Short mmCIF file of N, CA and C and ligand atoms in Angstrom, two decimals:
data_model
loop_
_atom_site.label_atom_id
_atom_site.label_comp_id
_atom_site.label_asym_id
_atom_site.label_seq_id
_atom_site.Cartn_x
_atom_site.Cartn_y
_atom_site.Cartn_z
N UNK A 1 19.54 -18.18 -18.29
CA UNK A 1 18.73 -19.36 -18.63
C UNK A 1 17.40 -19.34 -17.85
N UNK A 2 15.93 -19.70 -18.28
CA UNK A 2 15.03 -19.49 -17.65
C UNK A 2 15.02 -20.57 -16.88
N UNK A 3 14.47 -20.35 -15.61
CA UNK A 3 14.29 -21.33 -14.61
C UNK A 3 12.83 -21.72 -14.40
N UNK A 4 12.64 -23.23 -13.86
CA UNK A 4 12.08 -23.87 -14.65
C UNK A 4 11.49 -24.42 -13.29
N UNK A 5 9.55 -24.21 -12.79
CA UNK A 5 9.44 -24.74 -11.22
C UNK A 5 9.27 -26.15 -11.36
N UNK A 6 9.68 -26.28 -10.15
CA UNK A 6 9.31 -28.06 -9.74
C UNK A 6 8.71 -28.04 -8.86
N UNK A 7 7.34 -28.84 -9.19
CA UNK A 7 6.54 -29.41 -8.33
C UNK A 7 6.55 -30.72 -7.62
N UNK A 8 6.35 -30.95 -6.71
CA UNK A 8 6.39 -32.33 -6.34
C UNK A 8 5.48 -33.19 -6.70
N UNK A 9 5.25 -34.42 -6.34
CA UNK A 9 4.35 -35.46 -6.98
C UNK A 9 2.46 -35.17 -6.22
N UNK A 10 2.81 -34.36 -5.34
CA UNK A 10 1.53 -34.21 -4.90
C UNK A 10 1.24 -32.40 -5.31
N UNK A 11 1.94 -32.00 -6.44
CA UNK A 11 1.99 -30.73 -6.49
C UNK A 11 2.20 -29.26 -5.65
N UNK A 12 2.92 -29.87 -4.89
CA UNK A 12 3.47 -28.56 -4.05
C UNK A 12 4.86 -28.22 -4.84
N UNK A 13 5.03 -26.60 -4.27
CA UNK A 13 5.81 -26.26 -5.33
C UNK A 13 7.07 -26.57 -4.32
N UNK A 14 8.02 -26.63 -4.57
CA UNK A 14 9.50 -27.23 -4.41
C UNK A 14 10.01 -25.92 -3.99
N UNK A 15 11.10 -25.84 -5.63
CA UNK A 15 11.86 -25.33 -6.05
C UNK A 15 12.22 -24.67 -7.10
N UNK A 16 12.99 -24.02 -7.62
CA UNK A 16 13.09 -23.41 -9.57
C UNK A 16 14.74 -24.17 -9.40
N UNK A 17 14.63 -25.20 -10.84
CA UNK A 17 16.12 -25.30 -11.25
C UNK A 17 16.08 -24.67 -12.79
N UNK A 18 17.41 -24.93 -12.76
CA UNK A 18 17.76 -23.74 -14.74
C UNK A 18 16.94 -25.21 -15.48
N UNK A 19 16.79 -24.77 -16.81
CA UNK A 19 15.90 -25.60 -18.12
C UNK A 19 17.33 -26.74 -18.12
N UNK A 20 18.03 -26.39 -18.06
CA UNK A 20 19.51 -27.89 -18.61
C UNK A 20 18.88 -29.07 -17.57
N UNK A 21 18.82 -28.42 -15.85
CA UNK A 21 19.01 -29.51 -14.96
C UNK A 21 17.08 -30.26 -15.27
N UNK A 22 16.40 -29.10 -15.81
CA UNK A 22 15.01 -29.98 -15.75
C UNK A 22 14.81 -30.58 -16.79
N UNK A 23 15.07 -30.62 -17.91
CA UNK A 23 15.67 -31.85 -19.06
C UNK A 23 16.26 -32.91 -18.44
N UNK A 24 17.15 -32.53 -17.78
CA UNK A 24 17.72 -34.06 -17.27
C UNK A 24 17.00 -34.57 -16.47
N UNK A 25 16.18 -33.89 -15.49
CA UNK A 25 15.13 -34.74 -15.21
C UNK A 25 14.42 -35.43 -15.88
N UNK A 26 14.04 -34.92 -17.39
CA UNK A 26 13.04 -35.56 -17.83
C UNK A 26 13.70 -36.72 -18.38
N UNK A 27 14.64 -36.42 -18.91
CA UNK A 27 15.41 -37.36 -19.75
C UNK A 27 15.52 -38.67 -18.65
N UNK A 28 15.93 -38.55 -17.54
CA UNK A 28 16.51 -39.79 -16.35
C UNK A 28 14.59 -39.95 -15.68
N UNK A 29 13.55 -39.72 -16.48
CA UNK A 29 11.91 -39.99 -16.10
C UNK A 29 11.78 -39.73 -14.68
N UNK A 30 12.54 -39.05 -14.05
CA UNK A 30 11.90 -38.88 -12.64
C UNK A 30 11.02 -37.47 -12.38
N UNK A 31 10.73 -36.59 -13.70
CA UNK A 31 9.51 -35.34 -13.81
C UNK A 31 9.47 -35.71 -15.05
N UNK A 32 7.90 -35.16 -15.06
CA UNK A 32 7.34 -34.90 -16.26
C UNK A 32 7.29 -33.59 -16.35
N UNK A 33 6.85 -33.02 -17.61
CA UNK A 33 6.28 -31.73 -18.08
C UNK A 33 4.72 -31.58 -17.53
N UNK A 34 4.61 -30.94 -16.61
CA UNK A 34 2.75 -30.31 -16.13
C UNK A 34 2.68 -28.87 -17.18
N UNK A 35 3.85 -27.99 -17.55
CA UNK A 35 2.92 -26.88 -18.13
C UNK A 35 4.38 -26.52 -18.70
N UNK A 36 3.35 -26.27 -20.21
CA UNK A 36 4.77 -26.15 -21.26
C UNK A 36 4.96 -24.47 -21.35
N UNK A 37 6.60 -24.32 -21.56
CA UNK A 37 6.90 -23.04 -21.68
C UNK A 37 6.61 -22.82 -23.73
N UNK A 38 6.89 -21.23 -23.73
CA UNK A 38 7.10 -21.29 -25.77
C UNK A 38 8.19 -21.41 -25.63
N UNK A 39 8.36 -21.42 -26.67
CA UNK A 39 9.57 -21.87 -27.42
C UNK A 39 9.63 -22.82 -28.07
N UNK A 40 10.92 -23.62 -28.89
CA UNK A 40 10.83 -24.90 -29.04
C UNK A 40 11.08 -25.81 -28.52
N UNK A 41 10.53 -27.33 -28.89
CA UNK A 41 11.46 -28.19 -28.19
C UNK A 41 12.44 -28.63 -27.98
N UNK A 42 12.76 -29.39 -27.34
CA UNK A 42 14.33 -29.68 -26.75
C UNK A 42 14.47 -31.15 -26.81
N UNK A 43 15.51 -31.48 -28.41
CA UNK A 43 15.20 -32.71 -28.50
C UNK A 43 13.70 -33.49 -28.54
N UNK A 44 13.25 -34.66 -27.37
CA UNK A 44 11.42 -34.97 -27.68
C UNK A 44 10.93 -34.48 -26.57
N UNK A 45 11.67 -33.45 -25.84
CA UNK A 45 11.22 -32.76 -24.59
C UNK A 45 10.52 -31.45 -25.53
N UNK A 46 9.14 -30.98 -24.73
CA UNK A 46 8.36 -30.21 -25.23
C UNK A 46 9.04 -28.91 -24.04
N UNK A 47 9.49 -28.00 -24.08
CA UNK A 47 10.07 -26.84 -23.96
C UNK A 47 9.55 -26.59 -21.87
N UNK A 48 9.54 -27.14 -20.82
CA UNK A 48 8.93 -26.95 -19.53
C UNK A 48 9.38 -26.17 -18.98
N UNK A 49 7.99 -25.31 -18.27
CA UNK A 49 7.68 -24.23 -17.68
C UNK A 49 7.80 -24.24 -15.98
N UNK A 50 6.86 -25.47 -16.33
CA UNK A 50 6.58 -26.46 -14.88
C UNK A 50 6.60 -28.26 -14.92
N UNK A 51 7.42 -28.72 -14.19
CA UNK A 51 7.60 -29.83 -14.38
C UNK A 51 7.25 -30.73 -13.06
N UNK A 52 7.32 -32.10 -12.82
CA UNK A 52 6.33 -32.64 -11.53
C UNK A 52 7.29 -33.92 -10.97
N UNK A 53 7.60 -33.81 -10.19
CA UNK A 53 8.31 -35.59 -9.92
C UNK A 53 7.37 -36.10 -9.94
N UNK A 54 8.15 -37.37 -10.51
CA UNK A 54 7.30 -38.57 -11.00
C UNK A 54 6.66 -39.15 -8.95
N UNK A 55 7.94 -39.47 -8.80
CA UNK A 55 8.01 -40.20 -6.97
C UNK A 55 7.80 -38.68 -6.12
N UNK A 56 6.72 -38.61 -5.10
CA UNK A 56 7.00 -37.93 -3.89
C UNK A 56 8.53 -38.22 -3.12
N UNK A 57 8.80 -37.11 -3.03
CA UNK A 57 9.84 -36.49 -2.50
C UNK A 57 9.77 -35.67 -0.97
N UNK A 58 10.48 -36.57 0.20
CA UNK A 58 10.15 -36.00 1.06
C UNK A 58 11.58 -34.64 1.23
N UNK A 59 11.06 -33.45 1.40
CA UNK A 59 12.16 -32.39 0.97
C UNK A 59 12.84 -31.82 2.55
N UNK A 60 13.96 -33.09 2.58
CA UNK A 60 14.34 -32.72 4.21
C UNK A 60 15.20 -31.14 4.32
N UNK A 61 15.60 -30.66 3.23
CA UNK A 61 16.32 -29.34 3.11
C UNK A 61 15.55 -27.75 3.96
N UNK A 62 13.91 -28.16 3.66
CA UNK A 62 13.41 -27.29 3.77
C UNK A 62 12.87 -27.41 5.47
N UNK A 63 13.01 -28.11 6.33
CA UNK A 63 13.86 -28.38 7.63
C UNK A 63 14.39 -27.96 8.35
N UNK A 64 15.46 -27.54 6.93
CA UNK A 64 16.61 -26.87 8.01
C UNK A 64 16.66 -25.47 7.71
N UNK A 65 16.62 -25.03 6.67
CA UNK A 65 15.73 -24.02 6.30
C UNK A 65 14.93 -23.05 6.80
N UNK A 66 15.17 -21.49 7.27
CA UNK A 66 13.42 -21.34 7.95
C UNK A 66 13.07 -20.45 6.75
N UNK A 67 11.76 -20.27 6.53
CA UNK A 67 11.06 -19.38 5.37
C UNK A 67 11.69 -17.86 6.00
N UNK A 68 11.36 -17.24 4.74
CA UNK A 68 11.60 -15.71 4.47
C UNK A 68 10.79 -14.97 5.44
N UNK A 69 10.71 -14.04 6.05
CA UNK A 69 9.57 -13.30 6.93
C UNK A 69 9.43 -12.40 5.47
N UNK A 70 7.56 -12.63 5.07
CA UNK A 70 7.19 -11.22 4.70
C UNK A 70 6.05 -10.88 5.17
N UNK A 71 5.54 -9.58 5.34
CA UNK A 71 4.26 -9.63 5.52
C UNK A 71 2.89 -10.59 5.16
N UNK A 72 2.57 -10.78 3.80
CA UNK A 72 1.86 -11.64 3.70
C UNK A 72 1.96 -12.92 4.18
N UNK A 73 3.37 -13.65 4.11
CA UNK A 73 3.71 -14.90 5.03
C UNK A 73 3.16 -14.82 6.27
N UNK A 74 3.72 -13.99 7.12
CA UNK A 74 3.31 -13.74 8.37
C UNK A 74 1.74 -13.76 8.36
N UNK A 75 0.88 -12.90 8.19
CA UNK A 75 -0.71 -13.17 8.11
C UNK A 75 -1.34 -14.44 7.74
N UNK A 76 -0.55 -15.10 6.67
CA UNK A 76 -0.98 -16.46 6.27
C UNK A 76 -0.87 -17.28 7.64
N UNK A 77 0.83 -17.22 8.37
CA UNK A 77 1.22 -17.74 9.45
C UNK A 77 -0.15 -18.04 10.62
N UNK A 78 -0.24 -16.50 10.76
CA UNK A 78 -1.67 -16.03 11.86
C UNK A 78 -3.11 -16.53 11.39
N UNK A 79 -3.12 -16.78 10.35
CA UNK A 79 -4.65 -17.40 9.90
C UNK A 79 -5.42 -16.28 9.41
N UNK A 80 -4.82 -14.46 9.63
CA UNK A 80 -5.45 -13.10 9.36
C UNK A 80 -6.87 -12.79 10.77
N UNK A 81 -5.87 -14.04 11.53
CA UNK A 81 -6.80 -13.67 13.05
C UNK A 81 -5.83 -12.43 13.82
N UNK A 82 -6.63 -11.69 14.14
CA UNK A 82 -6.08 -11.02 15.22
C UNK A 82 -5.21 -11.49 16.56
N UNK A 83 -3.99 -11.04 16.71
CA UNK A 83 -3.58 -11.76 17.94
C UNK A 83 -4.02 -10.96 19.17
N UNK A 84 -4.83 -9.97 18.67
CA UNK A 84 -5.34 -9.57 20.55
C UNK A 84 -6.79 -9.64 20.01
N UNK A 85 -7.73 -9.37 19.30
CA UNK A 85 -8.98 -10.03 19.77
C UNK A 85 -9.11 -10.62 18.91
N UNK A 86 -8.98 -11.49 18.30
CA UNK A 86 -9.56 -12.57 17.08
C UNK A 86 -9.85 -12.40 15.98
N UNK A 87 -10.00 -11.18 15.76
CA UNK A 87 -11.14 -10.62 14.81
C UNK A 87 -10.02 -10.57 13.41
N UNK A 88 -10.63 -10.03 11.83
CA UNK A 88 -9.98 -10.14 10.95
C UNK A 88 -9.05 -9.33 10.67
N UNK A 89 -7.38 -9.68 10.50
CA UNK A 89 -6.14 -9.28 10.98
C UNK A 89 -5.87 -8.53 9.22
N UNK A 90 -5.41 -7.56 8.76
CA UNK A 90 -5.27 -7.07 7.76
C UNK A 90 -3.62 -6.29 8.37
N UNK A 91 -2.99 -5.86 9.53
CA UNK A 91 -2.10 -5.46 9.66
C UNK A 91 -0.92 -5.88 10.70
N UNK A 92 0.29 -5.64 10.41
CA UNK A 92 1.31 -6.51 10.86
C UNK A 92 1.50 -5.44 12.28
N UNK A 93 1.76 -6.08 13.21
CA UNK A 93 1.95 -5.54 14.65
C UNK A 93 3.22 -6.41 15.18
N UNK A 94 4.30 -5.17 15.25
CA UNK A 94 5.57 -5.83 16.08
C UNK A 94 5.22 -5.84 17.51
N UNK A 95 5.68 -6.57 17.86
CA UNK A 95 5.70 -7.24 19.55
C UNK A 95 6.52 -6.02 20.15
N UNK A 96 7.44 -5.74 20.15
CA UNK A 96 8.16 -4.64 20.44
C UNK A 96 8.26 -4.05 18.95
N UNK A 97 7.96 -2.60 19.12
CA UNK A 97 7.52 -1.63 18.25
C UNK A 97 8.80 -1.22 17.02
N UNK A 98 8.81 -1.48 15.90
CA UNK A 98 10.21 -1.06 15.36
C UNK A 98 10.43 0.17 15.31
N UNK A 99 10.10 1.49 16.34
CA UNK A 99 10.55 2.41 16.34
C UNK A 99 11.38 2.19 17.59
N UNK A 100 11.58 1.16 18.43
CA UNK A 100 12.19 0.83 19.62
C UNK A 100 13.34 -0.16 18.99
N UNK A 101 13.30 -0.40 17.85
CA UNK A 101 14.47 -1.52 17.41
C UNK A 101 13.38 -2.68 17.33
N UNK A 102 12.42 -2.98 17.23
CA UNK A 102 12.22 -4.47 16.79
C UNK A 102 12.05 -4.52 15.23
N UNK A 103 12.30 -5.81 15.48
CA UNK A 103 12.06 -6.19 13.90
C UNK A 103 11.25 -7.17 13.01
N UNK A 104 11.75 -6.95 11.44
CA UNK A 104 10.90 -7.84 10.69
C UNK A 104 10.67 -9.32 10.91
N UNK A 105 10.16 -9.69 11.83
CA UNK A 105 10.92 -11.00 12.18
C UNK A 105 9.79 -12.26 12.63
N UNK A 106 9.68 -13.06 12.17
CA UNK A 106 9.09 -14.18 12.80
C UNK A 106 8.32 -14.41 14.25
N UNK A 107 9.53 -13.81 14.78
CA UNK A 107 9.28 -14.12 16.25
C UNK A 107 8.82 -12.65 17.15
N UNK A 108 8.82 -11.32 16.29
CA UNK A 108 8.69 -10.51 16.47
C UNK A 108 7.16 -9.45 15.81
N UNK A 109 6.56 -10.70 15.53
CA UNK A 109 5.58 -9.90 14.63
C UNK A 109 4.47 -10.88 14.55
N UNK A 110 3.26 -9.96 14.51
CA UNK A 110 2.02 -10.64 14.72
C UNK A 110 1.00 -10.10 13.79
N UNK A 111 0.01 -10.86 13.59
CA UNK A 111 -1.33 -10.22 12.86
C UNK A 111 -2.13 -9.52 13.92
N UNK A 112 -2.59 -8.54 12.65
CA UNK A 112 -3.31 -7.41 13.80
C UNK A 112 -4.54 -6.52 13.32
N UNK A 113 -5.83 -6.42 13.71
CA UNK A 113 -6.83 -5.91 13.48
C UNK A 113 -6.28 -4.24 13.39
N UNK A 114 -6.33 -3.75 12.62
CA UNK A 114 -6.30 -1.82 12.46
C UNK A 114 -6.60 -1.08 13.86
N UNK A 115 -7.66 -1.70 14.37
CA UNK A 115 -8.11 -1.29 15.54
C UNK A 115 -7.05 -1.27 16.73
N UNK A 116 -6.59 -2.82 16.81
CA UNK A 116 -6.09 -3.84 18.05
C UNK A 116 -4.33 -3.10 17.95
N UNK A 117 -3.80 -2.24 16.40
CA UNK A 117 -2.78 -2.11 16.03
C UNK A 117 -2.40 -0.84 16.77
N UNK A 118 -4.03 0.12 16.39
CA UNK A 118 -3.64 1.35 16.99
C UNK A 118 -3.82 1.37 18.10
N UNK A 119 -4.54 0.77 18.84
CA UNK A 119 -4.58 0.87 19.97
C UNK A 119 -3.41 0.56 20.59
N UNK A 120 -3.08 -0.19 20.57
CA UNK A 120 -1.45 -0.56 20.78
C UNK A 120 -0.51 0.35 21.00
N UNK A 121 -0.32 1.04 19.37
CA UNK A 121 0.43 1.80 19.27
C UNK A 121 2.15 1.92 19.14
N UNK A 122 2.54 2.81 19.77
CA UNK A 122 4.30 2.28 19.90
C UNK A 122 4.58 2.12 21.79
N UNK A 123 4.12 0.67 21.86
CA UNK A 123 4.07 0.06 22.80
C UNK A 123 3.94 -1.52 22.67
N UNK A 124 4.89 -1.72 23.71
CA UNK A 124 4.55 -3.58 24.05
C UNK A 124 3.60 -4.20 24.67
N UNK A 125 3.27 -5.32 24.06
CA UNK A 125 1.16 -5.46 24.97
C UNK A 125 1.65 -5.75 26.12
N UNK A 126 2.26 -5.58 27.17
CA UNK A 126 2.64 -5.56 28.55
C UNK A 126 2.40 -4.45 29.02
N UNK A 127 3.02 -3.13 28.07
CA UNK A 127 2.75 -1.83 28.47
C UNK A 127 1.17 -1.34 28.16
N UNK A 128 0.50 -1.80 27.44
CA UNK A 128 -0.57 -1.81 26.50
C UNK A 128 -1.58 -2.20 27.49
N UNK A 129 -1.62 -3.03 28.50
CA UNK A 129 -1.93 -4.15 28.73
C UNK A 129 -2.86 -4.84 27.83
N UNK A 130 -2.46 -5.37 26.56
CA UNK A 130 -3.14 -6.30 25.55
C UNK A 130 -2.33 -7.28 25.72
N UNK A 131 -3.23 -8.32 26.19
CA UNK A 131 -2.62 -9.52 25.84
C UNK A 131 -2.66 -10.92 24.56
N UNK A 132 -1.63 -10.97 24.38
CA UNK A 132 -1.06 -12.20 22.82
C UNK A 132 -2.51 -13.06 23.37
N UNK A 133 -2.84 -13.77 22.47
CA UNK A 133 -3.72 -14.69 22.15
C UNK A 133 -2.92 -15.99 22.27
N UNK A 134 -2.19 -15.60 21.40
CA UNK A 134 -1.13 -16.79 20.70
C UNK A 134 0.33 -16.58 20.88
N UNK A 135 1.56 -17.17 21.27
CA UNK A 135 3.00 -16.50 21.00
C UNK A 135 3.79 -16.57 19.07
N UNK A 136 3.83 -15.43 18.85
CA UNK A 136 4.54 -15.14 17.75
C UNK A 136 5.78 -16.52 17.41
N UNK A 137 5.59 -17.29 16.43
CA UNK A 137 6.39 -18.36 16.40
C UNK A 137 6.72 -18.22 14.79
N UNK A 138 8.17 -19.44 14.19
CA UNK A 138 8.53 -19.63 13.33
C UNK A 138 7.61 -20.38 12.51
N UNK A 139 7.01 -20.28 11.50
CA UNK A 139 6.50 -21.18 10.73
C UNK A 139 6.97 -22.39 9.84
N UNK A 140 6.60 -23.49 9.66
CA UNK A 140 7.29 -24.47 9.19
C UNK A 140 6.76 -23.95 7.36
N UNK A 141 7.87 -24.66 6.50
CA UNK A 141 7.48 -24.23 5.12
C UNK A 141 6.47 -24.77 4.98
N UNK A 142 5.56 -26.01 5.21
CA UNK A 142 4.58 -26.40 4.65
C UNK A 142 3.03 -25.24 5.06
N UNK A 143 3.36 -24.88 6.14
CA UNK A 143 2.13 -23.45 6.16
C UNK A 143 2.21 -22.48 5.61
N UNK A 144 3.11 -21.67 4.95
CA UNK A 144 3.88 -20.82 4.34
C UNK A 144 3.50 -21.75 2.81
N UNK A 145 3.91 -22.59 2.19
CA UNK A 145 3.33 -22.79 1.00
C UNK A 145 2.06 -23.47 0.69
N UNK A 146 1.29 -24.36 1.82
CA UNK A 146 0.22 -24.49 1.78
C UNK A 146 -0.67 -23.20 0.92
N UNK A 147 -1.80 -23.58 0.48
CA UNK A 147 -2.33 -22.75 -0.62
C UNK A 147 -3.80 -22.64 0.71
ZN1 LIG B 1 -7.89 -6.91 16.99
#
């Protein structure tokens, strides 16, 4: 069954539920249709692609929740600042090197100028002596889906 996004009332994106549960939204008026899928309609529901709560929804799930680590997340996280000189971050730099065992990880990974990366190298900025700007932290979902 195609799944069907939900936006919230201030248009941030939510979630995807299947087409049955977003009919019943529409049907019980708490989303509308923002962007119609093809097909036909469904009953006087026009076929939704993307649908919107009617009421803001504060989404305490995503809370408890922590986002996915991916690269691009992570850079979004960093602002695409460099965490050792500021400058514009295009590459991911583990804190401890994943040829030493670190990993993909939130708390383990930083934005990093090409330069600031190699220089680095397969080394910890202690050994490096480069020092963090900033400490490598979890991001809350609203920076991660912020646009
Ligand atoms: Zn740099």
């Amino acid at each position: 069954m195609t799944a069907v996004l939900v936006l919230n009332a201030g248009y941030e994106r939510l979630h995807y539920v299947s087409l049955r549960h977003a009919i019943r939204m529409l049907s019980r008026n708490v989303a509308v249709v923002e962007t119609v899928a093809e097909g036909r309609a469904i009953g006087p529901w026009q076929r939704p692609a993307v649908v919107r709560l009617v009421r803001y929804v504060q989404m305490r799930w995503r809370t408890r929740a922590v986002p996915a680590w991916s690269r691009k997340a992570m850079l979004k996280r960093d602002g695409h600042c460099c965490a050792y000189c500021g400058g514009v971050a295009t590459t991911v730099d583990h804190v401890l090197p994943r040829s030493r065992g670190g990993a993909d990880s939130w708390i383990n990974t930083v934005a990093a100028c090409g330069r600031c990366n190699g220089r680095k190298g397969n080394r910890t900025p202690g050994e490096a002596k480069m020092r963090l700007r900033y400490q490598p932290r979890v991001p809350s979902w609203h920076e991660i889906l912020s646009i």
